[in-house]
Short mmCIF file of C-alpha atoms in Angstrom, two decimals:
data_model
loop_
_atom_site.label_atom_id
_atom_site.label_comp_id
_atom_site.label_asym_id
_atom_site.label_seq_id
_atom_site.Cartn_x
_atom_site.Cartn_y
_atom_site.Cartn_z
CA MET A 271 0.71 22.93 6.13
CA GLU A 272 4.69 23.30 7.65
CA SER A 273 5.07 19.76 7.28
CA HIS A 274 3.65 19.32 3.25
CA GLN A 275 5.14 21.81 1.66
CA ALA A 276 8.35 20.22 3.52
CA LEU A 277 7.48 17.24 1.98
CA GLU A 278 7.61 18.67 -1.36
CA SER A 279 10.58 20.63 -1.09
CA LEU A 280 11.90 17.46 -1.04
CA ALA A 281 9.56 15.60 -3.66
CA ARG A 282 10.42 18.54 -6.28
CA GLU A 283 14.54 18.18 -5.35
CA LEU A 284 14.04 14.78 -6.37
CA ALA A 285 11.69 14.98 -9.38
CA ALA A 286 14.45 17.37 -10.64
CA LEU A 287 17.31 14.58 -10.63
CA PRO A 288 18.51 13.80 -13.77
CA CYS A 289 16.42 10.76 -15.33
CA SER A 290 18.74 7.14 -13.76
CA LEU A 291 17.26 4.03 -15.49
CA GLY A 292 15.87 4.87 -18.56
CA PRO A 293 12.90 7.32 -18.41
CA VAL A 294 13.33 6.12 -14.62
CA ARG A 295 14.25 8.66 -11.72
CA LEU A 296 14.34 5.66 -9.11
CA ILE A 297 14.64 6.44 -5.58
CA GLY A 298 16.61 4.20 -3.01
CA ILE A 299 14.96 4.13 0.25
CA ASP A 300 17.32 2.04 2.57
CA GLY A 301 17.16 1.86 6.68
CA HIS A 302 17.34 -1.18 9.58
CA ALA A 303 14.38 -3.13 9.29
CA GLY A 304 11.53 -1.14 11.40
CA SER A 305 13.20 2.17 10.93
CA GLY A 306 10.42 3.61 9.14
CA LYS A 307 10.67 3.02 5.59
CA SER A 308 7.34 2.16 4.18
CA THR A 309 5.54 4.39 5.92
CA PHE A 310 8.22 7.56 4.54
CA ALA A 311 7.51 6.34 1.03
CA GLY A 312 4.31 6.41 0.69
CA ARG A 313 3.92 9.41 1.81
CA LEU A 314 6.88 10.83 -0.07
CA ALA A 315 5.78 9.08 -3.36
CA GLU A 316 1.90 11.07 -2.77
CA ALA A 317 3.89 13.70 -2.15
CA LEU A 318 5.07 13.06 -5.48
CA GLY A 319 1.63 12.70 -7.41
CA GLY A 320 1.66 9.44 -7.09
CA ALA A 321 4.48 8.26 -7.98
CA PRO A 322 4.37 3.83 -7.53
CA VAL A 323 6.18 1.95 -4.35
CA LEU A 324 8.30 -0.78 -5.40
CA HIS A 325 8.96 -2.64 -1.83
CA LEU A 326 11.44 -4.96 -2.05
CA ASP A 327 9.81 -7.59 0.74
CA ASP A 328 8.24 -8.75 -2.92
CA VAL A 329 11.42 -9.20 -4.38
CA ALA A 330 12.60 -10.59 -1.53
CA SER A 331 11.62 -14.62 -0.90
CA HIS A 332 12.73 -17.04 2.73
CA GLU A 333 15.31 -18.37 0.77
CA GLU A 334 16.71 -15.55 -0.84
CA LEU A 335 16.71 -12.36 2.13
CA PHE A 336 19.51 -10.47 0.13
CA GLY A 337 20.04 -12.37 -2.48
CA TRP A 338 16.53 -11.20 -5.39
CA GLU A 339 19.44 -8.94 -7.33
CA GLU A 340 19.50 -10.70 -10.44
CA ARG A 341 15.35 -11.52 -9.84
CA LEU A 342 15.63 -7.36 -9.98
CA ARG A 343 16.84 -6.58 -12.56
CA ALA A 344 15.99 -9.25 -15.33
CA GLN A 345 12.53 -8.42 -14.04
CA VAL A 346 13.01 -4.86 -13.15
CA LEU A 347 15.69 -3.38 -13.52
CA ASP A 348 15.88 -3.97 -16.86
CA PRO A 349 12.96 -3.67 -18.58
CA LEU A 350 12.61 -0.36 -16.98
CA ALA A 351 15.79 1.15 -18.51
CA GLY A 352 14.73 0.24 -22.06
CA GLY A 353 11.26 2.59 -21.50
CA ARG A 354 9.17 -0.66 -21.23
CA PRO A 355 6.98 -2.69 -18.79
CA ALA A 356 8.61 -4.36 -16.06
CA HIS A 357 6.27 -8.06 -15.20
CA TRP A 358 7.38 -9.21 -11.99
CA ALA A 359 5.80 -11.20 -9.26
CA PRO A 360 5.54 -10.56 -5.52
CA TYR A 361 6.41 -12.93 -2.99
CA ASP A 362 3.74 -14.13 -1.16
CA TRP A 363 5.03 -14.48 2.18
CA VAL A 364 2.32 -16.33 4.06
CA GLU A 365 1.98 -19.19 1.23
CA ARG A 366 6.00 -18.84 1.14
CA ARG A 367 6.08 -18.75 -2.93
CA PHE A 368 5.44 -15.83 -6.22
CA GLY A 369 1.73 -14.35 -6.53
CA PRO A 370 0.09 -13.39 -9.89
CA GLU A 371 2.72 -11.48 -12.62
CA GLN A 372 2.56 -7.61 -11.81
CA VAL A 373 2.86 -4.57 -14.18
CA LEU A 374 5.50 -1.64 -13.60
CA GLU A 375 4.94 1.26 -15.91
CA PRO A 376 8.31 2.74 -16.62
CA ALA A 377 7.13 6.59 -14.82
CA PRO A 378 8.69 9.88 -13.87
CA VAL A 379 9.82 9.00 -10.64
CA LEU A 380 9.98 5.90 -9.26
CA LEU A 381 10.71 4.64 -5.47
CA VAL A 382 12.19 1.76 -4.36
CA GLU A 383 11.91 1.64 -0.23
CA GLY A 384 13.88 -1.89 1.23
CA VAL A 385 16.61 -3.10 3.62
CA GLY A 386 19.34 -2.87 0.41
CA ALA A 387 17.63 -0.67 -1.35
CA GLY A 388 21.42 1.31 -1.94
CA ARG A 389 23.13 -2.03 -2.22
CA ARG A 390 25.85 -1.81 -4.25
CA ALA A 391 24.58 -3.47 -7.39
CA LEU A 392 21.92 -0.83 -7.58
CA ARG A 393 23.84 1.94 -6.55
CA PRO A 394 24.45 2.41 -10.07
CA HIS A 395 20.74 2.81 -11.47
CA LEU A 396 20.00 5.35 -8.23
CA ALA A 397 19.01 9.01 -8.81
CA ARG A 398 19.53 9.12 -5.04
CA LEU A 399 19.27 7.51 -2.03
CA LEU A 400 17.79 8.05 1.05
CA TRP A 401 18.60 6.17 4.98
CA MET A 402 16.42 5.45 7.36
CA GLU A 403 17.91 7.82 10.27
CA THR A 404 17.56 5.07 12.88
CA PRO A 405 19.62 3.21 14.94
CA ARG A 406 19.47 -0.60 14.55
CA ALA A 407 18.93 -1.25 18.03
CA GLU A 408 15.56 0.48 17.27
CA SER A 409 14.09 -0.52 14.30
CA TRP A 410 15.20 -3.86 15.46
CA THR A 411 13.02 -3.76 18.29
CA ARG A 412 9.29 -1.47 16.49
CA GLY A 413 10.15 -3.98 13.93
CA ARG A 414 9.53 -7.17 17.23
CA ARG A 415 7.23 -5.54 18.89
CA ARG A 416 5.03 -5.00 15.04
CA ASP A 417 5.70 -8.34 13.90
CA GLY A 418 5.01 -10.57 18.13
CA ARG A 419 6.25 -12.89 18.83
CA GLU A 420 5.17 -15.90 16.28
CA LEU A 421 7.47 -14.44 13.94
CA SER A 422 10.33 -14.31 16.80
CA ASP A 423 12.53 -16.62 15.26
CA PHE A 424 12.02 -15.47 11.72
CA TRP A 425 14.16 -11.76 13.12
CA ASP A 426 16.78 -13.75 15.11
CA GLY A 427 17.41 -14.96 11.38
CA TRP A 428 16.77 -12.01 10.01
CA GLU A 429 19.27 -9.64 11.91
CA ARG A 430 22.11 -12.21 12.13
CA ALA A 431 21.74 -11.52 7.38
CA GLU A 432 20.57 -7.92 8.00
CA HIS A 433 24.36 -7.54 9.79
CA ALA A 434 26.35 -9.55 7.65
CA HIS A 435 24.48 -7.64 4.50
CA PHE A 436 25.46 -3.67 5.36
CA SER A 437 28.48 -5.41 7.30
CA SER A 438 30.07 -6.47 4.01
CA ASP A 439 27.43 -4.00 1.60
CA PRO A 440 26.73 -0.67 3.30
CA SER A 441 24.45 1.66 2.41
CA ARG A 442 24.24 4.40 4.34
CA PRO A 443 28.12 5.72 3.43
CA PHE A 444 27.01 6.39 -0.34
CA ALA A 445 23.22 8.19 0.86
CA GLY A 446 22.26 11.47 -0.34
CA THR A 447 20.18 12.46 1.69
CA LEU A 448 19.26 11.16 4.90
CA VAL A 449 16.21 11.51 7.37
CA ARG A 450 15.08 11.44 10.76
CA GLN A 451 11.89 10.51 12.91
CA SER A 452 11.38 13.02 15.59
CA GLY A 453 8.72 13.44 17.64
CA THR A 454 6.92 15.08 15.66
CA GLY A 455 6.96 13.60 12.47
CA TYR A 456 10.44 13.66 10.04
CA GLU A 457 13.49 15.97 9.78
CA TRP A 458 15.78 15.39 6.44
CA SER A 459 18.96 16.93 5.50
CA SER A 460 20.88 16.70 1.80
CA GLY A 461 24.18 16.68 0.51
CA ALA A 462 27.46 15.86 0.21
CA GLY A 463 27.27 12.24 2.52
CA ALA A 464 23.73 14.03 3.57
CA THR A 465 25.73 16.12 5.96
CA ALA A 466 26.76 19.48 4.31
CA ALA A 467 22.51 20.49 4.26
CA THR A 468 20.42 22.00 6.86
CA SER A 469 18.18 19.91 8.15
CA THR A 470 14.25 20.91 6.87
CA SER A 471 11.96 19.44 8.53
CA ILE A 472 8.62 17.48 8.31
CA THR A 473 6.14 17.78 11.53
CA ASP A 474 3.22 16.02 12.00
CA GLY A 475 0.70 14.64 14.40
CA ASP A 476 1.37 10.44 12.82
CA GLU A 477 2.23 7.28 14.26
CA LEU A 478 5.47 6.04 13.73
CA PRO A 479 5.56 4.05 11.23
CA ARG A 480 4.95 0.54 10.39
CA ALA A 481 7.87 -0.76 8.54
#
């Protein structure tokens, strides 16, 4: 199937990169909230043979939408850089507290997805940064529709915070691969600034991404 082959091609490209964090190739997947990062990360992880995915929604919190970089460094980056398992506690957005500790073993490829995955503090540790090329307004509209009216106030605050984050610490200019969603799946392009390479299509009948 064309879509499977195309996604496997991207997976092979990423798996062949030099290690960037100890024995790990850390792949960042960034983009606006609602742009489809989580769905794409899941499919890419499958093409990589079950690569682990770290969701930055589990690292952030109500009080620290973007102020989580030191916690990520201490709990995840430093141990993995030393070839040791990472011990971290995912945040529970309903209970508004950090939950039971999880263990993340070093793996050949680790995907880290979420808004801010390509931030300045993380880029030195990334083997490649992927950017979901979905416009901000479209992404935010999709996210609001997904989460419903009960989270409208949260989204108001989120949009301001995200805009401020990317204004001071943009990710897209540093992406090595751009991922675009089409009506039938995805297209991706890699190269210098993700502008020099020919696009490769990943097509299927999947529904729109949820995150």
